[in-house]
Tab-separated table of C-alpha atoms in Angstrom:
chain	number	residue	atom	x	y	z
A	1273	ALA	CA	0.000	0.000	0.000
A	1274	VAL	CA	2.855	2.373	0.815
A	1275	ILE	CA	4.591	1.684	-2.494
A	1276	LYS	CA	1.381	2.068	-4.515
A	1277	GLY	CA	0.205	5.172	-2.678
A	1278	ASN	CA	0.467	8.625	-4.213
A	1279	SER	CA	-1.036	12.070	-3.793
A	1280	GLN	CA	-4.269	11.093	-5.570
A	1281	LEU	CA	-4.681	7.746	-3.810
A	1282	PRO	CA	-3.164	7.736	-0.314
A	1283	ALA	CA	-1.615	4.575	1.095
A	1284	GLU	CA	-4.239	4.521	3.847
A	1285	LYS	CA	-7.081	4.063	1.339
A	1286	ILE	CA	-5.187	1.355	-0.521
A	1287	TYR	CA	-4.490	-0.417	2.773
A	1288	LEU	CA	-8.137	-0.230	3.862
A	1289	ASN	CA	-9.215	-1.700	0.513
A	1290	TYR	CA	-6.778	-4.585	1.035
A	1291	ILE	CA	-8.167	-5.149	4.528
A	1292	LYS	CA	-11.768	-5.173	3.254
A	1293	SER	CA	-10.831	-7.716	0.618
A	1294	ILE	CA	-9.133	-9.947	3.180
A	1295	GLN	CA	-12.085	-9.661	5.589
A	1296	LYS	CA	-14.543	-10.719	2.862
A	1297	GLU	CA	-12.364	-13.731	2.068
A	1298	ILE	CA	-12.192	-14.729	5.737
A	1299	LYS	CA	-15.969	-14.457	6.142
A	1300	MET	CA	-16.555	-16.585	3.040
A	1301	ARG	CA	-14.147	-19.257	4.244
A	1302	LYS	CA	-15.812	-19.363	7.664
A	1303	VAL	CA	-19.173	-20.045	6.005
A	1304	VAL	CA	-17.679	-22.753	3.804
A	1305	ARG	CA	-15.937	-24.317	6.798
A	1306	LYS	CA	-19.227	-24.448	8.724
A	1307	ILE	CA	-20.912	-26.123	5.769
A	1308	ILE	CA	-18.146	-28.664	5.307
A	1309	PHE	CA	-17.331	-29.465	8.928
A	1310	GLY	CA	-20.564	-28.488	10.692
A	1311	LYS	CA	-23.428	-30.648	11.853
A	1312	GLY	CA	-25.045	-32.510	8.991
A	1313	SER	CA	-22.006	-32.203	6.754
A	1314	SER	CA	-21.918	-35.965	6.247
A	1315	LEU	CA	-25.428	-35.799	4.806
A	1316	ILE	CA	-24.320	-33.115	2.373
A	1317	PHE	CA	-21.254	-35.046	1.243
A	1318	ASN	CA	-23.124	-38.329	0.975
A	1319	SER	CA	-25.655	-36.718	-1.345
A	1320	LEU	CA	-22.912	-34.957	-3.317
A	1321	GLY	CA	-21.126	-38.251	-3.883
A	1322	ARG	CA	-23.114	-38.634	-7.075
A	1323	PHE	CA	-21.535	-35.459	-8.439
A	1324	LYS	CA	-17.845	-36.352	-8.479
A	1325	PRO	CA	-16.670	-33.296	-10.482
A	1326	LEU	CA	-18.321	-30.992	-7.935
A	1327	VAL	CA	-16.813	-32.861	-4.997
A	1328	ARG	CA	-13.398	-32.740	-6.695
A	1329	HIS	CA	-13.766	-28.974	-7.150
A	1330	VAL	CA	-14.688	-28.478	-3.498
A	1331	CYS	CA	-11.750	-30.562	-2.321
A	1332	ASP	CA	-9.213	-29.014	-4.671
A	1333	ASN	CA	-10.250	-25.380	-4.526
A	1334	ILE	CA	-11.997	-24.747	-1.240
A	1335	ILE	CA	-10.814	-27.158	1.420
A	1336	SER	CA	-7.177	-26.963	0.395
A	1337	LEU	CA	-7.082	-23.156	0.786
């Protein structure tokens, strides 16, 4: 943020935008984690077993993050 900052776009604004982006990502991952590891998750995964490409996507791109 300090390197990218200038007189038209102060480092503080750039930094706050980074923070907002990170906070959104954390909130999304918390929701996904509750879905995957929360109560009833085995029911979800048992029913998703018929959709192997979707399960592969979840495992490769969401859980591994």
